[in-house]
Short mmCIF file of C-alpha atoms in Angstrom, two decimals:
data_model
loop_
_atom_site.label_atom_id
_atom_site.label_comp_id
_atom_site.label_asym_id
_atom_site.label_seq_id
_atom_site.Cartn_x
_atom_site.Cartn_y
_atom_site.Cartn_z
CA UNK A 118 0.00 0.00 0.00
CA UNK A 119 2.85 2.38 0.79
CA UNK A 120 4.84 1.40 -2.31
CA UNK A 121 2.03 2.08 -4.80
CA UNK A 122 -1.05 4.25 -4.41
CA UNK A 123 -3.93 5.11 -6.71
CA UNK A 124 -5.17 8.73 -6.60
CA UNK A 125 -7.47 10.38 -9.14
CA UNK A 126 -5.39 11.46 -12.13
CA UNK A 127 -8.13 13.44 -13.88
CA UNK A 128 -8.70 15.91 -11.03
CA UNK A 129 -5.18 17.29 -11.35
CA UNK A 130 -3.72 19.72 -13.94
CA UNK A 131 -2.75 17.35 -16.73
CA UNK A 132 -2.91 19.37 -19.95
CA UNK A 133 -5.12 16.89 -21.73
CA UNK A 134 -3.26 13.70 -20.77
CA UNK A 135 -6.35 12.49 -18.91
CA UNK A 136 -10.03 13.11 -19.66
CA UNK A 137 -12.57 13.57 -16.87
CA UNK A 138 -13.85 10.00 -17.22
CA UNK A 139 -10.29 8.58 -17.15
CA UNK A 140 -9.55 8.61 -13.44
CA UNK A 141 -6.84 6.06 -12.77
CA UNK A 142 -3.37 7.30 -11.81
CA UNK A 143 -0.54 5.85 -9.73
CA UNK A 144 1.90 7.04 -7.12
CA UNK A 145 5.16 5.17 -6.60
CA UNK A 146 7.52 5.42 -3.63
CA UNK A 147 10.70 7.35 -4.52
CA UNK A 148 13.30 5.60 -2.37
CA UNK A 149 15.98 8.16 -3.26
CA UNK A 150 14.23 10.81 -1.15
CA UNK A 151 13.81 10.16 2.61
CA UNK A 152 10.35 9.62 4.06
CA UNK A 153 9.50 11.93 6.95
CA UNK A 154 6.97 12.50 9.71
CA UNK A 155 4.80 15.61 9.95
CA UNK A 156 3.95 16.41 13.55
CA UNK A 157 0.57 17.77 14.62
CA UNK A 158 -0.91 18.29 18.11
CA UNK A 159 -3.59 15.72 17.23
CA UNK A 160 -1.22 13.09 15.84
CA UNK A 161 1.63 12.46 13.42
CA UNK A 162 1.54 11.62 9.71
CA UNK A 163 4.02 9.49 7.79
CA UNK A 164 4.78 11.20 4.47
CA UNK A 165 6.37 9.28 1.60
CA UNK A 166 7.88 11.11 -1.41
CA UNK A 167 6.33 9.63 -4.53
CA UNK A 168 6.17 9.98 -8.28
CA UNK A 169 2.72 10.57 -9.80
CA UNK A 170 2.00 9.09 -13.23
CA UNK A 171 -1.07 8.43 -15.34
CA UNK A 172 -2.53 5.07 -16.31
CA UNK A 173 -0.30 5.20 -19.41
CA UNK A 174 2.86 5.91 -17.36
CA UNK A 175 3.09 9.56 -18.44
CA UNK A 176 4.36 12.04 -15.87
CA UNK A 177 1.80 14.17 -14.05
CA UNK A 178 4.31 15.56 -11.56
CA UNK A 179 7.68 17.28 -11.34
CA UNK A 180 9.53 14.43 -9.64
CA UNK A 181 9.27 11.88 -12.46
CA UNK A 182 10.94 14.05 -15.13
CA UNK A 183 13.52 15.21 -12.57
CA UNK A 184 14.56 11.62 -11.90
CA UNK A 185 14.56 10.86 -15.64
CA UNK A 186 16.72 13.90 -16.41
CA UNK A 187 19.12 13.03 -13.58
CA UNK A 188 19.52 9.55 -15.02
CA UNK A 189 20.15 10.88 -18.53
CA UNK A 190 22.75 13.40 -17.35
CA UNK A 191 24.56 10.81 -15.23
CA UNK A 192 24.96 8.42 -18.17
CA UNK A 193 26.60 11.06 -20.35
CA UNK A 194 28.78 12.44 -17.54
CA UNK A 195 30.12 8.94 -16.91
CA UNK A 196 31.20 8.70 -20.57
CA UNK A 197 33.21 11.91 -20.21
CA UNK A 198 34.83 10.79 -16.95
CA UNK A 199 35.90 7.47 -18.49
CA UNK A 200 37.62 9.39 -21.28
CA UNK A 201 39.66 11.15 -18.60
CA UNK A 202 40.86 7.82 -17.24
CA UNK A 203 38.34 7.13 -14.50
CA UNK A 204 37.56 3.45 -15.16
CA UNK A 205 34.84 3.08 -12.53
CA UNK A 206 33.58 6.58 -11.71
CA UNK A 207 30.93 6.92 -9.06
CA UNK A 208 27.42 7.79 -10.14
CA UNK A 209 27.24 11.46 -11.07
CA UNK A 210 24.39 13.46 -9.56
CA UNK A 211 23.32 17.07 -9.82
CA UNK A 212 23.29 19.12 -6.65
CA UNK A 213 21.08 22.08 -5.86
CA UNK A 214 20.98 24.71 -3.17
CA UNK A 215 17.99 27.05 -3.41
CA UNK A 216 18.09 30.39 -1.59
CA UNK A 217 14.51 31.15 -0.53
CA UNK A 218 13.46 34.82 -0.25
CA UNK A 219 10.16 35.79 1.38
CA UNK A 220 8.23 38.62 3.03
CA UNK A 221 6.82 38.61 6.57
CA UNK A 222 3.77 40.73 7.40
CA UNK A 223 1.63 41.05 10.49
CA UNK A 224 -1.31 38.74 9.83
CA UNK A 225 -3.88 41.32 10.98
CA UNK A 226 -2.81 43.63 8.14
CA UNK A 227 -2.96 40.82 5.58
CA UNK A 228 -6.47 39.81 6.67
CA UNK A 229 -7.66 43.34 5.91
CA UNK A 230 -6.37 43.13 2.33
CA UNK A 231 -8.44 40.93 -0.02
CA UNK A 232 -5.80 41.38 -2.73
CA UNK A 233 -3.01 39.98 -0.54
CA UNK A 234 -5.26 37.15 0.62
CA UNK A 235 -6.36 36.09 -2.86
CA UNK A 236 -3.38 36.91 -5.09
CA UNK A 237 -0.38 37.25 -2.78
CA UNK A 238 0.28 40.82 -3.92
CA UNK A 239 -1.25 44.27 -3.62
CA UNK A 240 -3.41 45.33 -6.56
CA UNK A 241 -4.10 48.77 -5.05
CA UNK A 242 -1.88 50.84 -2.81
CA UNK A 243 -0.09 54.08 -2.11
CA UNK A 244 3.67 54.41 -1.90
CA UNK A 245 4.74 54.89 1.74
CA UNK A 246 6.78 57.93 2.79
CA UNK A 247 9.72 55.62 3.61
CA UNK A 248 10.32 52.65 1.38
CA UNK A 249 13.59 51.04 0.29
CA UNK A 250 15.44 54.21 -0.64
CA UNK A 251 17.74 54.23 2.41
CA UNK A 252 19.20 50.78 1.60
CA UNK A 253 19.53 50.22 5.33
CA UNK A 254 17.61 47.00 5.88
CA UNK A 255 19.93 44.34 4.51
CA UNK A 256 22.69 44.75 7.11
CA UNK A 257 20.39 45.80 9.94
CA UNK A 258 19.65 43.70 13.01
CA UNK A 259 16.99 41.01 12.61
CA UNK A 260 13.92 42.13 14.60
CA UNK A 261 13.34 40.01 17.73
CA UNK A 262 9.92 38.86 16.58
CA UNK A 263 11.32 37.73 13.23
CA UNK A 264 14.32 36.05 14.85
CA UNK A 265 12.00 34.07 17.12
CA UNK A 266 10.10 32.96 14.00
CA UNK A 267 13.34 31.97 12.25
CA UNK A 268 14.56 29.92 15.21
CA UNK A 269 11.26 28.07 15.45
CA UNK A 270 11.38 27.41 11.68
CA UNK A 271 14.86 25.96 11.90
CA UNK A 272 13.81 23.63 14.73
CA UNK A 273 10.91 22.34 12.63
CA UNK A 274 13.12 22.00 9.55
CA UNK A 275 15.69 20.04 11.56
CA UNK A 276 12.98 17.55 12.52
CA UNK A 277 12.27 17.05 8.81
CA UNK A 278 15.94 16.52 7.98
CA UNK A 279 16.34 19.88 6.23
CA UNK A 280 19.66 21.51 7.19
CA UNK A 281 19.25 25.30 7.08
CA UNK A 282 22.56 27.14 6.77
CA UNK A 283 21.79 30.85 6.47
CA UNK A 284 19.23 33.34 7.80
CA UNK A 285 19.30 37.08 7.21
CA UNK A 286 17.43 40.23 6.25
CA UNK A 287 16.99 40.84 2.56
CA UNK A 288 17.19 44.19 0.77
CA UNK A 289 13.53 45.21 0.98
CA UNK A 290 11.87 46.15 4.28
CA UNK A 291 10.05 43.13 5.70
CA UNK A 292 11.95 40.78 3.36
CA UNK A 293 14.15 37.90 4.55
CA UNK A 294 16.04 34.87 3.25
CA UNK A 295 16.84 31.32 4.31
CA UNK A 296 19.30 29.05 2.52
CA UNK A 297 19.67 25.28 3.09
CA UNK A 298 22.77 23.17 2.67
CA UNK A 299 23.45 21.77 -0.82
CA UNK A 300 21.82 18.39 -1.48
CA UNK A 301 21.14 16.05 -4.37
CA UNK A 302 18.73 17.93 -6.60
CA UNK A 303 15.88 15.46 -6.11
CA UNK A 304 16.10 15.71 -2.30
CA UNK A 305 16.67 19.46 -2.49
CA UNK A 306 13.48 19.84 -4.52
CA UNK A 307 11.41 17.91 -1.99
CA UNK A 308 12.96 19.82 0.89
CA UNK A 309 12.25 23.12 -0.86
CA UNK A 310 8.53 22.38 -0.94
CA UNK A 311 8.61 21.35 2.72
CA UNK A 312 10.53 24.49 3.61
CA UNK A 313 7.86 26.71 2.06
CA UNK A 314 5.08 24.86 3.91
CA UNK A 315 7.02 25.16 7.17
CA UNK A 316 7.62 28.90 6.75
CA UNK A 317 3.90 29.45 6.17
CA UNK A 318 2.84 27.31 9.14
CA UNK A 319 5.30 28.77 11.65
CA UNK A 320 4.53 32.33 10.52
CA UNK A 321 0.88 31.80 11.53
CA UNK A 322 1.98 30.63 14.97
CA UNK A 323 3.78 33.95 15.38
CA UNK A 324 0.82 36.03 14.17
CA UNK A 325 2.46 36.72 10.81
CA UNK A 326 1.88 35.88 7.16
CA UNK A 327 4.69 34.62 4.91
CA UNK A 328 4.43 35.86 1.29
CA UNK A 329 6.20 34.06 -1.55
CA UNK A 330 4.82 36.16 -4.42
CA UNK A 331 7.70 37.37 -6.59
CA UNK A 332 6.56 41.00 -6.50
CA UNK A 333 4.04 41.62 -3.69
CA UNK A 334 4.64 45.37 -3.47
CA UNK A 335 5.34 47.95 -6.14
CA UNK A 336 8.46 50.05 -5.72
CA UNK A 337 10.52 47.62 -3.62
CA UNK A 338 12.45 44.48 -4.44
CA UNK A 339 10.64 41.25 -5.15
CA UNK A 340 11.64 37.74 -4.07
CA UNK A 341 13.53 35.09 -5.99
CA UNK A 342 14.81 31.60 -5.40
CA UNK A 343 18.40 31.45 -6.63
CA UNK A 344 19.20 27.85 -7.56
CA UNK A 345 22.88 26.99 -7.09
CA UNK A 346 23.74 24.05 -9.34
CA UNK A 347 26.73 21.72 -9.57
CA UNK A 348 27.64 18.17 -10.61
CA UNK A 349 29.63 15.63 -8.68
CA UNK A 350 30.13 12.09 -7.45
CA UNK A 351 31.77 10.17 -4.63
CA UNK A 352 35.03 9.48 -6.48
CA UNK A 353 35.90 12.80 -8.14
CA UNK A 354 33.97 15.23 -5.93
CA UNK A 355 32.64 18.47 -7.40
CA UNK A 356 33.11 18.41 -11.18
CA UNK A 357 32.67 22.19 -11.39
CA UNK A 358 35.55 22.97 -9.03
CA UNK A 359 38.25 24.73 -11.08
CA UNK A 360 41.10 24.47 -8.58
CA UNK A 361 43.87 27.06 -8.25
CA UNK A 362 44.98 26.60 -11.88
CA UNK A 363 41.84 26.07 -13.98
CA UNK A 364 43.81 26.39 -17.24
CA UNK A 365 45.46 23.06 -16.35
CA UNK A 366 42.24 21.36 -15.23
CA UNK A 367 41.04 19.94 -18.55
CA UNK A 368 38.29 17.86 -16.97
CA UNK A 369 36.76 20.92 -15.30
CA UNK A 370 37.04 22.93 -18.53
CA UNK A 371 35.13 20.27 -20.47
CA UNK A 372 32.29 20.22 -17.94
CA UNK A 373 32.25 24.03 -17.83
CA UNK A 374 32.22 24.18 -21.63
CA UNK A 375 29.28 21.77 -21.61
CA UNK A 376 27.37 24.28 -19.46
CA UNK A 377 28.20 27.05 -21.94
CA UNK A 378 26.98 24.97 -24.88
CA UNK A 379 23.80 23.90 -23.12
CA UNK A 380 22.80 27.38 -21.94
CA UNK A 381 23.48 28.90 -25.37
CA UNK A 382 21.55 26.26 -27.31
CA UNK A 383 18.61 26.04 -24.91
CA UNK A 384 18.43 29.44 -23.26
CA UNK A 385 14.78 29.66 -24.30
CA UNK A 386 13.99 26.51 -22.31
CA UNK A 387 15.75 27.89 -19.24
CA UNK A 388 13.67 31.07 -19.53
CA UNK A 389 10.54 28.95 -19.95
CA UNK A 390 11.36 26.98 -16.79
CA UNK A 391 10.95 30.15 -14.69
CA UNK A 392 7.98 31.60 -16.56
CA UNK A 393 4.84 32.44 -14.60
CA UNK A 394 2.39 35.30 -14.30
CA UNK A 395 3.88 36.17 -10.91
CA UNK A 396 7.56 35.96 -11.90
CA UNK A 397 6.90 38.13 -14.97
CA UNK A 398 6.61 41.09 -12.56
CA UNK A 399 10.15 40.47 -11.30
CA UNK A 400 12.35 39.38 -14.22
CA UNK A 401 14.17 42.35 -15.65
CA UNK A 402 13.59 44.57 -12.63
CA UNK A 403 16.54 45.81 -10.60
CA UNK A 404 16.54 42.92 -8.16
CA UNK A 405 16.40 40.12 -10.71
CA UNK A 406 18.27 39.17 -13.86
CA UNK A 407 16.82 40.16 -17.21
CA UNK A 408 14.73 37.78 -19.30
CA UNK A 409 17.76 37.37 -21.61
CA UNK A 410 19.60 34.19 -20.54
CA UNK A 411 23.37 34.68 -20.50
CA UNK A 412 26.36 33.30 -18.56
CA UNK A 413 28.76 35.19 -16.29
CA UNK A 414 32.14 33.45 -15.95
CA UNK A 415 34.14 36.00 -13.98
CA UNK A 416 37.52 37.44 -14.85
CA UNK A 417 39.60 34.30 -14.21
CA UNK A 418 37.53 31.86 -16.28
CA UNK A 419 36.81 34.44 -18.95
CA UNK A 420 40.55 34.91 -19.39
CA UNK A 421 41.12 31.15 -19.58
CA UNK A 422 38.44 30.65 -22.24
CA UNK A 423 39.77 33.66 -24.18
CA UNK A 424 43.17 31.95 -24.26
CA UNK A 425 41.53 28.70 -25.38
CA UNK A 426 39.79 30.48 -28.24
CA UNK A 427 43.16 31.85 -29.35
CA UNK A 428 44.87 28.48 -29.39
CA UNK A 429 45.44 27.26 -25.84
CA UNK A 430 45.40 28.36 -22.21
CA UNK A 431 48.78 28.68 -20.52
CA UNK A 432 48.03 30.62 -17.33
CA UNK A 433 45.26 31.55 -14.88
CA UNK A 434 44.80 34.77 -12.98
CA UNK A 435 45.74 34.13 -9.38
CA UNK A 436 43.75 35.04 -6.29
CA UNK A 437 44.73 38.38 -4.82
CA UNK A 438 44.99 39.70 -1.28
CA UNK A 439 42.82 42.29 0.40
CA UNK A 440 44.88 44.57 2.59
CA UNK A 441 42.44 46.15 5.03
CA UNK A 442 44.88 48.59 6.58
CA UNK A 443 44.09 47.60 10.16
CA UNK A 444 46.90 46.08 12.23
CA UNK A 445 44.63 43.71 14.14
CA UNK A 446 43.11 42.20 10.99
CA UNK A 447 44.93 39.66 8.81
CA UNK A 448 45.17 40.05 5.06
CA UNK A 449 42.18 38.39 3.43
CA UNK A 450 42.18 36.27 0.29
CA UNK A 451 40.44 37.94 -2.67
CA UNK A 452 38.74 35.88 -5.35
CA UNK A 453 40.26 36.30 -8.83
CA UNK A 454 36.87 37.49 -10.14
CA UNK A 455 33.91 39.53 -8.92
CA UNK A 456 30.29 38.33 -8.87
CA UNK A 457 27.52 39.67 -11.10
CA UNK A 458 24.04 39.97 -9.59
CA UNK A 459 22.51 40.91 -12.95
CA UNK A 460 23.49 37.63 -14.63
CA UNK A 461 20.84 34.90 -14.91
CA UNK A 462 23.43 32.08 -14.94
CA UNK A 463 26.57 33.04 -13.06
CA UNK A 464 29.66 31.04 -12.10
CA UNK A 465 30.36 31.63 -8.42
CA UNK A 466 33.56 29.76 -7.63
CA UNK A 467 32.55 26.08 -7.66
CA UNK A 468 29.02 26.11 -9.10
CA UNK A 469 26.63 28.02 -11.33
CA UNK A 470 23.88 30.11 -9.80
CA UNK A 471 20.63 30.25 -11.77
CA UNK A 472 19.18 33.51 -10.43
CA UNK A 473 15.97 33.67 -12.48
CA UNK A 474 13.63 31.23 -10.62
CA UNK A 475 10.86 32.92 -8.68
CA UNK A 476 10.23 32.49 -4.97
CA UNK A 477 6.85 30.79 -5.54
CA UNK A 478 8.20 28.15 -7.91
CA UNK A 479 9.41 24.62 -7.41
CA UNK A 480 13.08 24.19 -8.29
CA UNK A 481 12.23 20.93 -10.06
CA UNK A 482 11.37 22.68 -13.35
CA UNK A 483 14.72 24.48 -13.69
CA UNK A 484 16.64 21.37 -12.57
CA UNK A 485 14.88 19.19 -15.18
CA UNK A 486 15.98 21.63 -17.89
CA UNK A 487 19.53 21.96 -16.52
CA UNK A 488 20.00 18.20 -16.22
CA UNK A 489 18.63 17.58 -19.72
CA UNK A 490 20.67 20.23 -21.51
CA UNK A 491 23.74 19.00 -19.63
CA UNK A 492 22.98 15.47 -20.86
CA UNK A 493 22.90 16.74 -24.46
CA UNK A 494 26.06 18.83 -24.07
CA UNK A 495 28.04 16.07 -22.32
CA UNK A 496 26.82 13.58 -24.94
CA UNK A 497 28.20 15.92 -27.61
CA UNK A 498 31.52 16.29 -25.78
CA UNK A 499 31.90 12.54 -25.22
CA UNK A 500 30.97 11.66 -28.80
CA UNK A 501 33.40 14.24 -30.21
CA UNK A 502 36.29 13.11 -28.01
CA UNK A 503 35.60 9.40 -28.60
CA UNK A 504 35.57 9.97 -32.36
CA UNK A 505 38.81 11.94 -32.28
CA UNK A 506 40.64 9.33 -30.17
CA UNK A 507 39.37 6.45 -32.32
CA UNK A 508 40.65 8.39 -35.35
CA UNK A 509 44.15 8.43 -33.86
CA UNK A 510 44.22 11.96 -32.43
CA UNK A 511 46.06 12.74 -29.21
CA UNK A 512 43.52 13.06 -26.38
CA UNK A 513 44.88 16.39 -25.10
CA UNK A 514 44.79 17.83 -28.60
CA UNK A 515 41.24 16.57 -29.03
CA UNK A 516 40.20 18.29 -25.77
CA UNK A 517 41.79 21.55 -26.91
CA UNK A 518 40.00 21.33 -30.27
CA UNK A 519 36.67 20.60 -28.53
CA UNK A 520 37.02 23.54 -26.15
CA UNK A 521 38.02 25.89 -28.96
CA UNK A 522 35.04 24.79 -31.05
CA UNK A 523 32.56 25.28 -28.17
CA UNK A 524 33.91 28.71 -27.25
CA UNK A 525 33.84 29.79 -30.91
CA UNK A 526 30.30 28.54 -31.58
CA UNK A 527 28.66 29.27 -28.23
CA UNK A 528 30.72 32.09 -26.71
CA UNK A 529 27.98 34.59 -27.60
CA UNK A 530 26.12 33.55 -24.44
CA UNK A 531 28.98 34.72 -22.19
CA UNK A 532 28.42 38.26 -20.87
CA UNK A 533 30.22 39.75 -17.87
CA UNK A 534 28.67 43.21 -18.05
CA UNK A 535 25.61 44.95 -16.65
CA UNK A 536 22.51 42.94 -17.56
CA UNK A 537 20.26 45.84 -16.52
CA UNK A 538 21.63 48.27 -19.11
CA UNK A 539 19.68 49.28 -22.22
CA UNK A 540 22.82 48.65 -24.26
CA UNK A 541 22.75 44.96 -23.32
CA UNK A 542 19.28 44.59 -24.80
CA UNK A 543 20.62 45.78 -28.15
CA UNK A 544 23.84 43.79 -27.94
CA UNK A 545 22.01 40.59 -26.96
CA UNK A 546 19.80 40.87 -30.02
CA UNK A 547 22.88 41.30 -32.19
CA UNK A 548 24.36 38.17 -30.61
CA UNK A 549 21.22 36.23 -31.45
CA UNK A 550 20.12 35.72 -27.83
CA UNK A 551 16.40 35.48 -27.18
CA UNK A 552 14.61 38.12 -25.12
CA UNK A 553 11.42 36.37 -23.99
CA UNK A 554 9.91 39.07 -21.80
CA UNK A 555 6.70 37.33 -20.70
CA UNK A 556 5.32 33.87 -20.03
CA UNK A 557 3.31 34.10 -23.24
CA UNK A 558 6.56 34.66 -25.14
CA UNK A 559 8.44 31.90 -23.32
CA UNK A 560 5.88 29.07 -23.13
CA UNK A 561 6.10 28.04 -26.83
CA UNK A 562 9.76 27.12 -26.24
CA UNK A 563 8.46 23.87 -24.74
CA UNK A 564 6.92 22.63 -27.96
CA UNK A 565 9.46 23.64 -30.59
CA UNK A 566 10.73 20.73 -32.72
CA UNK A 567 14.18 21.16 -31.16
CA UNK A 568 12.81 20.91 -27.60
CA UNK A 569 10.64 17.89 -28.36
CA UNK A 570 13.60 16.15 -30.01
CA UNK A 571 15.85 16.95 -27.02
CA UNK A 572 13.52 15.59 -24.36
CA UNK A 573 12.48 12.59 -26.44
CA UNK A 574 16.09 11.62 -27.16
CA UNK A 575 16.96 11.44 -23.47
CA UNK A 576 13.57 9.96 -22.42
CA UNK A 577 12.70 12.85 -20.10
CA UNK A 578 9.39 13.82 -21.77
CA UNK A 579 7.53 12.39 -24.72
CA UNK A 580 5.70 14.73 -27.09
CA UNK A 581 2.34 14.36 -25.31
CA UNK A 582 3.95 15.24 -21.98
CA UNK A 583 5.60 18.31 -23.53
CA UNK A 584 2.33 19.58 -24.95
CA UNK A 585 0.53 18.90 -21.67
CA UNK A 586 3.01 21.08 -19.77
CA UNK A 587 2.66 23.82 -22.35
CA UNK A 588 -1.12 23.74 -21.93
CA UNK A 589 -0.87 23.70 -18.13
CA UNK A 590 1.54 26.64 -18.13
CA UNK A 591 -0.76 28.77 -20.25
CA UNK A 592 -3.81 27.71 -18.24
CA UNK A 593 -2.16 28.68 -14.95
CA UNK A 594 -1.11 32.01 -16.46
CA UNK A 595 -4.65 32.77 -17.66
CA UNK A 596 -6.21 31.74 -14.34
CA UNK A 597 -3.78 33.88 -12.34
CA UNK A 598 -4.33 36.98 -14.48
CA UNK A 599 -8.09 36.33 -14.46
CA UNK A 600 -8.27 36.18 -10.67
CA UNK A 601 -6.33 39.45 -10.40
CA UNK A 602 -8.60 41.13 -12.96
CA UNK A 603 -11.78 39.97 -11.23
CA UNK A 604 -10.46 41.00 -7.84
CA UNK A 605 -9.40 44.42 -9.12
CA UNK A 606 -12.94 44.96 -10.41
CA UNK A 607 -14.47 43.77 -7.13
CA UNK A 608 -12.24 45.95 -4.92
CA UNK A 609 -12.82 48.89 -7.22
CA UNK A 610 -16.60 48.61 -7.11
CA UNK A 611 -17.05 47.59 -3.46
CA UNK A 612 -14.30 49.57 -1.72
CA UNK A 613 -12.65 52.27 -3.83
CA UNK A 614 -15.75 53.64 -5.58
CA UNK A 615 -17.92 53.87 -2.41
CA UNK A 616 -15.08 55.62 -0.59
CA UNK A 617 -14.70 58.08 -3.47
CA UNK A 618 -18.44 58.76 -3.51
CA UNK A 619 -18.49 59.35 0.23
CA UNK A 620 -15.60 61.77 -0.05
CA UNK A 621 -17.30 63.51 -2.98
CA UNK A 622 -20.47 63.91 -0.90
CA UNK A 623 -18.54 65.28 2.08
CA UNK A 624 -16.66 67.69 -0.15
CA UNK A 625 -19.88 68.89 -1.79
CA UNK A 626 -21.50 69.39 1.64
CA UNK A 627 -18.53 71.43 2.86
CA UNK A 628 -18.61 73.60 -0.26
CA UNK A 629 -22.38 74.14 0.10
CA UNK A 630 -21.94 75.19 3.73
CA UNK A 631 -19.49 77.97 2.85
#
C-alpha cells in the first residue's frame, strides 16, 4: 500500500493527458528521497515522497521528469569521466541549493487586504513615505519577533531533515532569506517544498503571514529563489571545481564548456522553466536578472576561455589579497573574479547560480531543464572526443579542439557586463540571444521541434507530456491573471468607488456650507 497508491489522475492539472472519465493514476515510492513525519498536536503523519503518473505511465508531476533527467545526465557524464581515465567513476548526480526569499507581514494587516489574501500581492496601494530608498535593511539587526520565527522554523526543519545554513534580512523592508545546505537535486526539490510549507505554518503561529509572491509590493524588491547548481560524485567530488589553476584542469574545462553549450543552445527553455504570471513582474527589474539568458564566468575563467579560443590556455589569474589597513586584521584572500548579480546564470567559484527562478516556484522545473541540456552537451563532448581518439588523435589535442570549437560557436552567451543596461538589450539581439519578456513569449519554447527532439532523445518527456506542460503553463497564467482582474474589479466597485463617492459627498457638503 505504501509502495504504490492510486489517486485520481483526472482531477489534477494534466494538460489533456487524462479526460474527466479517465480517473486512474498511480503514485510510486521514490526511495531516493527520505520519508518523513509531519507532527501535529492531534497526531503524526508518515509522508512518503512519490512519483505521480497516469494510467499510461506519463508524468503528471515534477519528480518523475527530474529523476529521468538526472539519469540521462549521469549516463553522459560517466562517458566523459571514463575518457579522462576514470575506469569506474561513481554515479554522477546534480546538486542544488535554493536560496529562498520571502516577506513577513503582520497577519492582521494581511487579513484586511483581499488582494493579498487572494493573489499574494497588492493590486491597489499608495507608496509609503519611507520605502527602500535608504538601503539600510539588509545589514540591519533582525527584529526580535522575526528572529523568534526563524529559530522556530529551523527547529521544525531540523525535525524534517532539512539543514538550514543561512538566515538574514533581505534588501527590501520586511523581506528575509533562508538558505539550506546543498543536497542532491531530487532531495533538495522535496525539501524546498517542505521548507515553504514550514515557513507558512510557523509564521501563523507567530501572528504573521509569509508571502512568496515574486513581486508583492510595487516600488521595492521582489523575491527570488536562486538555484545553485553543480555536478559531482563520490570518487571525483565536485566536477565544477576549477582548482587554483583552472587552465590546467582539462576535466573541469570540459564540464564548464558543456554548461556554456547547453545554456546557449537552450536558453529559451531555461527562460521557460521560470515563466509564470507572478515571476513576470520580477524578471528584468533591478533585483532580478533580465529575461535574456546569459552566462557570467568571472575574470579568471573568462581569461582562460579567451586563451583557449586563441589556441590554448597557458596561465590563470591568481587570487589576490585584500589589505584592510588595520593592524589587528589579517590580510584576506580575494577571489580572482567579482560576482555579477545581474546575470541569470553566473559562475560563483565552484558552481553556477541560476538567479531567475521565482520564490513561488518549485526548483524541479529548472533542474529538469539543466540536467537535460547537460545530458545533451556532455553527450556531444563525449561523442566528439571518442571519435577523435578512435581516429588516432592525441587526447589532449582533441580536448583543446573541442574547447576551442565550443567557445567559438557558443561564446555569444557569455556576458560579464551589466545585464540591466539598455545597451545589453541591443547587444544581446545582435548576438542572437532570445529576449522572452513574458510567459506568453516563453511558453512556446516547450513545444518547438528542437525541444521535443531533445527531451524525447533522453527519455525525459515524450511529445504528449511536452504539450501537456505547455497547456498547463498557459492555463495557470490565464487563471492567475483572471483572478487578479476579477479581484481588481471587485475591490474597485465595493471599496474604492464607495469611498470616493463618500468623499465627494462630504466635499460637496462642505462647499455648500461655505
